[in-house]
Coordinates of C-alpha atoms in Angstrom, one line a residue:
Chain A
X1 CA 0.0 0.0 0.0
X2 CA 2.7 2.8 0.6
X3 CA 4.5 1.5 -2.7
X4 CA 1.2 2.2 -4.6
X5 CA 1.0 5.5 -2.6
X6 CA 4.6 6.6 -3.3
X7 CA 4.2 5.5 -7.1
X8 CA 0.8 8.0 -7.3
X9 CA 2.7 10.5 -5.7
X10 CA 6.0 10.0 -8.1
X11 CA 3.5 10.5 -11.1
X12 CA 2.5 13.4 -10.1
X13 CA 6.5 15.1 -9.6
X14 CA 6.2 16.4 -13.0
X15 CA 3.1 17.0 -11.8
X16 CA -0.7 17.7 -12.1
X17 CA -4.2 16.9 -9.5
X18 CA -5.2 13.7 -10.2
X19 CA -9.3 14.2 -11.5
X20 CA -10.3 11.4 -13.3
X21 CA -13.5 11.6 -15.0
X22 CA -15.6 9.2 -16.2
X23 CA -15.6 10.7 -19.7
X24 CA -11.4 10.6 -19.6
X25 CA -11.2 7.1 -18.0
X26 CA -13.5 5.9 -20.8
X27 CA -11.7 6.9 -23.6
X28 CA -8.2 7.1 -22.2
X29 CA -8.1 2.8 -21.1
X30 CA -9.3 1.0 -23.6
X31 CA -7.7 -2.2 -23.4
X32 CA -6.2 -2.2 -27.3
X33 CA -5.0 1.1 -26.8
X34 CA -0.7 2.0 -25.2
X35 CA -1.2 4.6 -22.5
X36 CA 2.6 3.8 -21.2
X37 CA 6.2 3.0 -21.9
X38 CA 7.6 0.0 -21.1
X39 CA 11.3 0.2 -22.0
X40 CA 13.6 2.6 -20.8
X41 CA 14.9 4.7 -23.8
X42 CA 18.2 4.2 -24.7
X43 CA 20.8 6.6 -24.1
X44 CA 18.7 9.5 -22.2
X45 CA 22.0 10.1 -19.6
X46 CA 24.0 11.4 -22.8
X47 CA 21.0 13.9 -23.1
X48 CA 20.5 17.7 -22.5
X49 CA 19.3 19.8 -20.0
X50 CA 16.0 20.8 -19.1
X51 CA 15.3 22.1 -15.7
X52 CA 16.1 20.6 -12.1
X53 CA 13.1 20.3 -9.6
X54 CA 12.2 19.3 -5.8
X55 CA 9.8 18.4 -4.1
X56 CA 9.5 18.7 -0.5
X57 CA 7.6 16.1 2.1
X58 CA 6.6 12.2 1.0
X59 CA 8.4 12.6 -1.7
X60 CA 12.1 14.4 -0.8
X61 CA 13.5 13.9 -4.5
X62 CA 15.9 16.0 -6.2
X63 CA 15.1 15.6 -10.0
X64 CA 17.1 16.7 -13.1
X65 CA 14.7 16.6 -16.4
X66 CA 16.9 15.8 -19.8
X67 CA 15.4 15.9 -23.1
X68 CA 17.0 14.5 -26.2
X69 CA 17.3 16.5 -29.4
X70 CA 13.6 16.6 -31.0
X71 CA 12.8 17.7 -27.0
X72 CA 15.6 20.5 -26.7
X73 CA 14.7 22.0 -29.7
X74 CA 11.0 22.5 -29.0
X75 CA 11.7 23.7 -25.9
X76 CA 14.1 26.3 -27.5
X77 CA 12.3 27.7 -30.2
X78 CA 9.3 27.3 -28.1
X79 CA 7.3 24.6 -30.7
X80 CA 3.9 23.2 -28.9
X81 CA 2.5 20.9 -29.1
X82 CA 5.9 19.2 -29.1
X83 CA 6.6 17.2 -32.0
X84 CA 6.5 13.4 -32.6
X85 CA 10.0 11.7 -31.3
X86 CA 10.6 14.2 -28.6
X87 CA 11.0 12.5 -25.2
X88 CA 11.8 14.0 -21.6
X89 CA 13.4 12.1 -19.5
X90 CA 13.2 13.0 -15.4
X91 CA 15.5 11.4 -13.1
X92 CA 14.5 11.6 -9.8
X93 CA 17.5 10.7 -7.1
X94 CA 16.7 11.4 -2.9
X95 CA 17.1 14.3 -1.6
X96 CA 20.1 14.2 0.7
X97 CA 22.3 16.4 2.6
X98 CA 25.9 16.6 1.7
X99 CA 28.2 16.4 5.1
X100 CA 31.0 17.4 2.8
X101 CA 30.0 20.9 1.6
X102 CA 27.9 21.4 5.2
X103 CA 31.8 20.7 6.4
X104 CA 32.7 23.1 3.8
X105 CA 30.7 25.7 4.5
X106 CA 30.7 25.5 7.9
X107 CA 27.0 25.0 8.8
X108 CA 23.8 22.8 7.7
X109 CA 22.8 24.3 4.5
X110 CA 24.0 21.5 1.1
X111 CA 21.7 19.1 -0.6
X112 CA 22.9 16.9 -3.2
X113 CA 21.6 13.8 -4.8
X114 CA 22.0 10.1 -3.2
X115 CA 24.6 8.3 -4.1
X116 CA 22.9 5.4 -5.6
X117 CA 20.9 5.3 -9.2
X118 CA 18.0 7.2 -9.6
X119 CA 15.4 6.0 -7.1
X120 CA 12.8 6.7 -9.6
X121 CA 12.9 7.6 -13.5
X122 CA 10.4 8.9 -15.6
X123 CA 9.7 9.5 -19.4
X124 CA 7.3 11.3 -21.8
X125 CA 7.7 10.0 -25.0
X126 CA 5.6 12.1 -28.1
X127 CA 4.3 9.9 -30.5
X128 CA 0.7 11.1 -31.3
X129 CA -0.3 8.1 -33.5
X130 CA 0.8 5.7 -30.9
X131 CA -0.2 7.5 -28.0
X132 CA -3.3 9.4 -29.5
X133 CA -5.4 8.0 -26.5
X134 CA -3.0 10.2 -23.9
X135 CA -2.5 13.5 -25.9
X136 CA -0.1 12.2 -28.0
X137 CA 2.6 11.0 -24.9
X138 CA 3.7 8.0 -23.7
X139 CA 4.2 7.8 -20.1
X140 CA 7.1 5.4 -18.2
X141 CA 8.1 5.4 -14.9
X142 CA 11.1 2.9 -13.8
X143 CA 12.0 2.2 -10.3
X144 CA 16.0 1.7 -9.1
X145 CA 16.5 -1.7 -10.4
X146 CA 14.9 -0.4 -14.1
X147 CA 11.4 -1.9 -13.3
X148 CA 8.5 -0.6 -14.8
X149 CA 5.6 0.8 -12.9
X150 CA 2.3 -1.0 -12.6
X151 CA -0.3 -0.5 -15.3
X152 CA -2.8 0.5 -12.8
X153 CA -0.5 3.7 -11.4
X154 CA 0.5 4.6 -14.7
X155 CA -3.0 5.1 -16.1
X156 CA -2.9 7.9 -13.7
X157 CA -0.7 10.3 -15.5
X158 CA -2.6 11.4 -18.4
X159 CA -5.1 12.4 -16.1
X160 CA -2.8 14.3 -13.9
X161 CA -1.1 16.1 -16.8
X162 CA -4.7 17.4 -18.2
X163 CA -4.0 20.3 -15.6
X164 CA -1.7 21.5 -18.1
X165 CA -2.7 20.7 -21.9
X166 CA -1.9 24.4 -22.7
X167 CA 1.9 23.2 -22.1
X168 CA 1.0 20.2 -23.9
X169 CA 0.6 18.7 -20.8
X170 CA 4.3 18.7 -20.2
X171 CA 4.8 20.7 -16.5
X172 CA 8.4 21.5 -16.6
X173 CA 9.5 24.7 -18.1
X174 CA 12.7 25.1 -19.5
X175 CA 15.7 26.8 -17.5
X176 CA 17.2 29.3 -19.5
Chain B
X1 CA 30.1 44.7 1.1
X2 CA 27.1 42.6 1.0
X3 CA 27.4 41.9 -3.1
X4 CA 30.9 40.9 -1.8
X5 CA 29.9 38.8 0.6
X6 CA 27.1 37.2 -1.8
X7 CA 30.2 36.1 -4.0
X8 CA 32.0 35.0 -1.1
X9 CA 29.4 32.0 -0.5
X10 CA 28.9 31.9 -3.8
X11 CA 32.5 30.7 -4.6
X12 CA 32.0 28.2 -2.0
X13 CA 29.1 26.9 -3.5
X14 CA 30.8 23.4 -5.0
X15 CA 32.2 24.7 -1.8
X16 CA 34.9 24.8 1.0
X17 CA 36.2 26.5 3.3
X18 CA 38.0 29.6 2.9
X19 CA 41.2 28.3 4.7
X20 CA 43.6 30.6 3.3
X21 CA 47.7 29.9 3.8
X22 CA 50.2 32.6 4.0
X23 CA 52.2 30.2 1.6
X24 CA 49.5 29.1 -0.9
X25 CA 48.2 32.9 -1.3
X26 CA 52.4 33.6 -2.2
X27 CA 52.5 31.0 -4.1
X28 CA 49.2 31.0 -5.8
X29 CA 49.0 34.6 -6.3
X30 CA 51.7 36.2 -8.4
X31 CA 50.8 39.2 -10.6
X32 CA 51.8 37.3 -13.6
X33 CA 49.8 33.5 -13.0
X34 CA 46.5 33.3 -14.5
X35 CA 44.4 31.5 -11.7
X36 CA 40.8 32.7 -13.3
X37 CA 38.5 32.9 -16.5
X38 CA 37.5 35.8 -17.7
X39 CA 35.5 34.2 -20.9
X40 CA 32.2 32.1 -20.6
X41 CA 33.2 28.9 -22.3
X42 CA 31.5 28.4 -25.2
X43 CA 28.5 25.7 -25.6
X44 CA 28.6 24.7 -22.1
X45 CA 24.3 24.4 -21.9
X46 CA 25.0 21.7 -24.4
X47 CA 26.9 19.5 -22.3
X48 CA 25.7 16.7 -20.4
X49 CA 24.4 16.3 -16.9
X50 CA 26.7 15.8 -13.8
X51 CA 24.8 16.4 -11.4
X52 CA 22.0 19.0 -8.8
X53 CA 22.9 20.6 -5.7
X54 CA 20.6 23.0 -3.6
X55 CA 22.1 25.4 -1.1
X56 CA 19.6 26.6 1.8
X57 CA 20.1 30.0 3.5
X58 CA 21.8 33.3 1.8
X59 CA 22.7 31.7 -1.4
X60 CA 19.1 29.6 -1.7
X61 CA 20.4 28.3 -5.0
X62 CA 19.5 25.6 -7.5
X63 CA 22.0 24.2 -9.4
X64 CA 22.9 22.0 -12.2
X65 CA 26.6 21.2 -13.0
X66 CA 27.3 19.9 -16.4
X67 CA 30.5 18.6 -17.8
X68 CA 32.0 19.1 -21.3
X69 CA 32.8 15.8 -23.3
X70 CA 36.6 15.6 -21.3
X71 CA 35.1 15.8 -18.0
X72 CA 32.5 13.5 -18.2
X73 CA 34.2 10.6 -19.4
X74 CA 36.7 11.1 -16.2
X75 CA 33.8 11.5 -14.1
X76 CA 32.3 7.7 -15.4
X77 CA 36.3 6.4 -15.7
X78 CA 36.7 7.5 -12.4
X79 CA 39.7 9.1 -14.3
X80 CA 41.8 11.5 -11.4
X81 CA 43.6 14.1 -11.7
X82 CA 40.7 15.1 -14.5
X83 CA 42.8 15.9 -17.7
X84 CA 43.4 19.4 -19.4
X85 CA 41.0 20.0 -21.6
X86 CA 38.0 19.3 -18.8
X87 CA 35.5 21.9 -18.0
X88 CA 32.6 21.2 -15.2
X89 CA 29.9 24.1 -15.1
X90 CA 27.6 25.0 -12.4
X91 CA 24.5 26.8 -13.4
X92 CA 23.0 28.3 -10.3
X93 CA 19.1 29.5 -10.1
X94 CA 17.5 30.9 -7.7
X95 CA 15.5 28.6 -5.8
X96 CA 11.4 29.6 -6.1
X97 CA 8.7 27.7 -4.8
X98 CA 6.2 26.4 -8.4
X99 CA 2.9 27.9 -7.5
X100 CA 1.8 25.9 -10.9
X101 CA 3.2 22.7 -9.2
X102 CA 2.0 23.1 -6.1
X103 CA -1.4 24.0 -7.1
X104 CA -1.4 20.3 -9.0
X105 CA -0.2 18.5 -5.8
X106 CA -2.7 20.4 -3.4
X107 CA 0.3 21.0 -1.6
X108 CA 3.3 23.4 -1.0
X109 CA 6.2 20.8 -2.0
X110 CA 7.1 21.9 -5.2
X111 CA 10.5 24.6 -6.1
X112 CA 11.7 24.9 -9.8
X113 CA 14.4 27.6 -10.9
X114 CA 13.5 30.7 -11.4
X115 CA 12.4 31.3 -14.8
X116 CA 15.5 34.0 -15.3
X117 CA 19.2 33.0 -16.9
X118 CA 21.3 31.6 -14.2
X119 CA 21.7 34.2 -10.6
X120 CA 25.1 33.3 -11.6
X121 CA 27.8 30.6 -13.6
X122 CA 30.7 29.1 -12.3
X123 CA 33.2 27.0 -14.4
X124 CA 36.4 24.7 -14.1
X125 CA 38.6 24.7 -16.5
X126 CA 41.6 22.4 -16.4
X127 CA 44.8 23.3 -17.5
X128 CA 47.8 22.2 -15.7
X129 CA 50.0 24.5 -17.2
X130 CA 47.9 27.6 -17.6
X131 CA 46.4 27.1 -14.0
X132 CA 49.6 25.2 -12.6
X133 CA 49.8 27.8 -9.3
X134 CA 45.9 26.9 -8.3
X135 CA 45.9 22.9 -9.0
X136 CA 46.0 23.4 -12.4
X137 CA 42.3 24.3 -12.5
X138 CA 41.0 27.9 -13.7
X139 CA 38.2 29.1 -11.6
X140 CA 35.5 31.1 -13.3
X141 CA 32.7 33.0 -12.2
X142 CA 29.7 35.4 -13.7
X143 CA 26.8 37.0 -12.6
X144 CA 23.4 37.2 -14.8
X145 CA 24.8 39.5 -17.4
X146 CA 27.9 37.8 -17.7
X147 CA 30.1 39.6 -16.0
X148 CA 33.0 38.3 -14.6
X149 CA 33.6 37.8 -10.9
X150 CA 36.0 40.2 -8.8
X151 CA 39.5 39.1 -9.3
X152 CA 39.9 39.9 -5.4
X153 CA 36.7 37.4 -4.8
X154 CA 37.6 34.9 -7.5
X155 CA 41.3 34.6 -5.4
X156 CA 39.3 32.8 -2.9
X157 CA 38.2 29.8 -5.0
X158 CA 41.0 27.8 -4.7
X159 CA 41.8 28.1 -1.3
X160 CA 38.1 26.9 -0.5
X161 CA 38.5 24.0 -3.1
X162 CA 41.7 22.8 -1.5
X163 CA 39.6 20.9 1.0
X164 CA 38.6 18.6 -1.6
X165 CA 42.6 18.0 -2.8
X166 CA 41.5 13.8 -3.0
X167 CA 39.2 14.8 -5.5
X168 CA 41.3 16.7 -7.6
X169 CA 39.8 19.9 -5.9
X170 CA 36.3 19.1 -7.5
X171 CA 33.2 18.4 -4.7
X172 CA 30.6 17.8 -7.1
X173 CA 30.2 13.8 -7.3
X174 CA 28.4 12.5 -10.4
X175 CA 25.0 11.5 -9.9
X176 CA 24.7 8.2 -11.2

């Protein structure tokens, strides 16, 4: 129960209320229809940029969001909806304070990721044919060991990310 | 003075402590040793992902260091002293709280960088000739506009950075 509870929670760190409705649920889960990702996609490490993030309480990650190179250059020239083979990539490590630089600096005030892999990754991946049932993404989450997450948690992103379809339902903004 | 004192914890920020010897600041400090870098290299948002730190109090930062090609294959080789040619970068934001995030959580848990360029840049450069009197690294630093650090605050870089001499002088660790 507090793995399912953690996994709605990681959903939601790119973000987004979770308010199903009966109209979305319908359309959204058909059985015949991909709603998520099952494979990690190769290479996203080597890839750019995007943003870092935190989030506070439950959660206490310290995310880094990468994008490869159809997902960089939307996000430059400011392209939306983004276009089919962009895919973001969040890594999401704990939250944990570094003795070394508090040492450093002389008082409690560093946070750096944990040492270990991410403890939980994420993807959006844009492929509006494929994924025309979800606003054209894909949605994957992986936990440390590279296993995916359940079916049933992962129908819950779409629904999440509705809160910002003028985005194209992606929540992290670019850091210039 | 308090600008000045901004930069001081600033330079800290992959951190240290400013532990300053009579003999390294003779040594280190001549009139004709280049121990900084005055120039922003060039293409360093291209380069790939290091790793996040967050720094609570005065400097409330949110940063993301990337490496250039040479420093991230030491970083995965384990490769130390890093070789010339090496460049790590630390983009620091200002840490804001994501009233778009939050609102989607129901919570207050959510901080993003502020949606500005970088409060400031901060760079490594490795040349063990160039930068032999401070560890053979060049320390850089610039504020929003990309103006260069003080020379008389940019002195204090690698007296802080010699508490990480195991390291080559580097604290950021690569998030795996």
């Amino acid at each position: 129960m507090k793995r399912i509870m953690l996994l709605i929670i990681a959903i939601g760190a790119l973000a987004g209320v979770v308010a199903l409705t009966a109209r979305a649920s319908r359309h959204v889960y058909q059985e015949d229809t991909p709603t998520f990702v099952t494979e990690i996609p190769a290479g996203y490490r080597e890839w750019r940029f995007i943003s870092v993030a935190h989030e506070e309480g439950n959660l206490n990650s310290f995310g880094s969001i990468l994008g490869n190179d159809v997902a960089i250059k939307a996000y430059r020239e400011g392209t939306l909806p983004f276009p089919d083979g962009a895919i973001i990539a969040a890594l999401h490590y704990k939250f944990v304070p570094s003795a070394e630089n508090n040492k450093a600096f002389g008082r409690e005030q560093s946070f750096v990721p944990g040492q270990q892999p991410p403890w939980y990754l994420q993807f959006m991946v844009k492929d509006t044919k494929k994924y025309a049932a979800t606003g054209g993404w894909g949605y994957a989450q992986f936990d440390k060991d590279g296993k995916p997450g359940l079916e049933s948690d992962m129908k819950k992103c779409f629904p999440c990310h509705q809160a910002i379809k003028e985005r194209d339902f992606v929540f992290t903004r670019y850091a210039p």
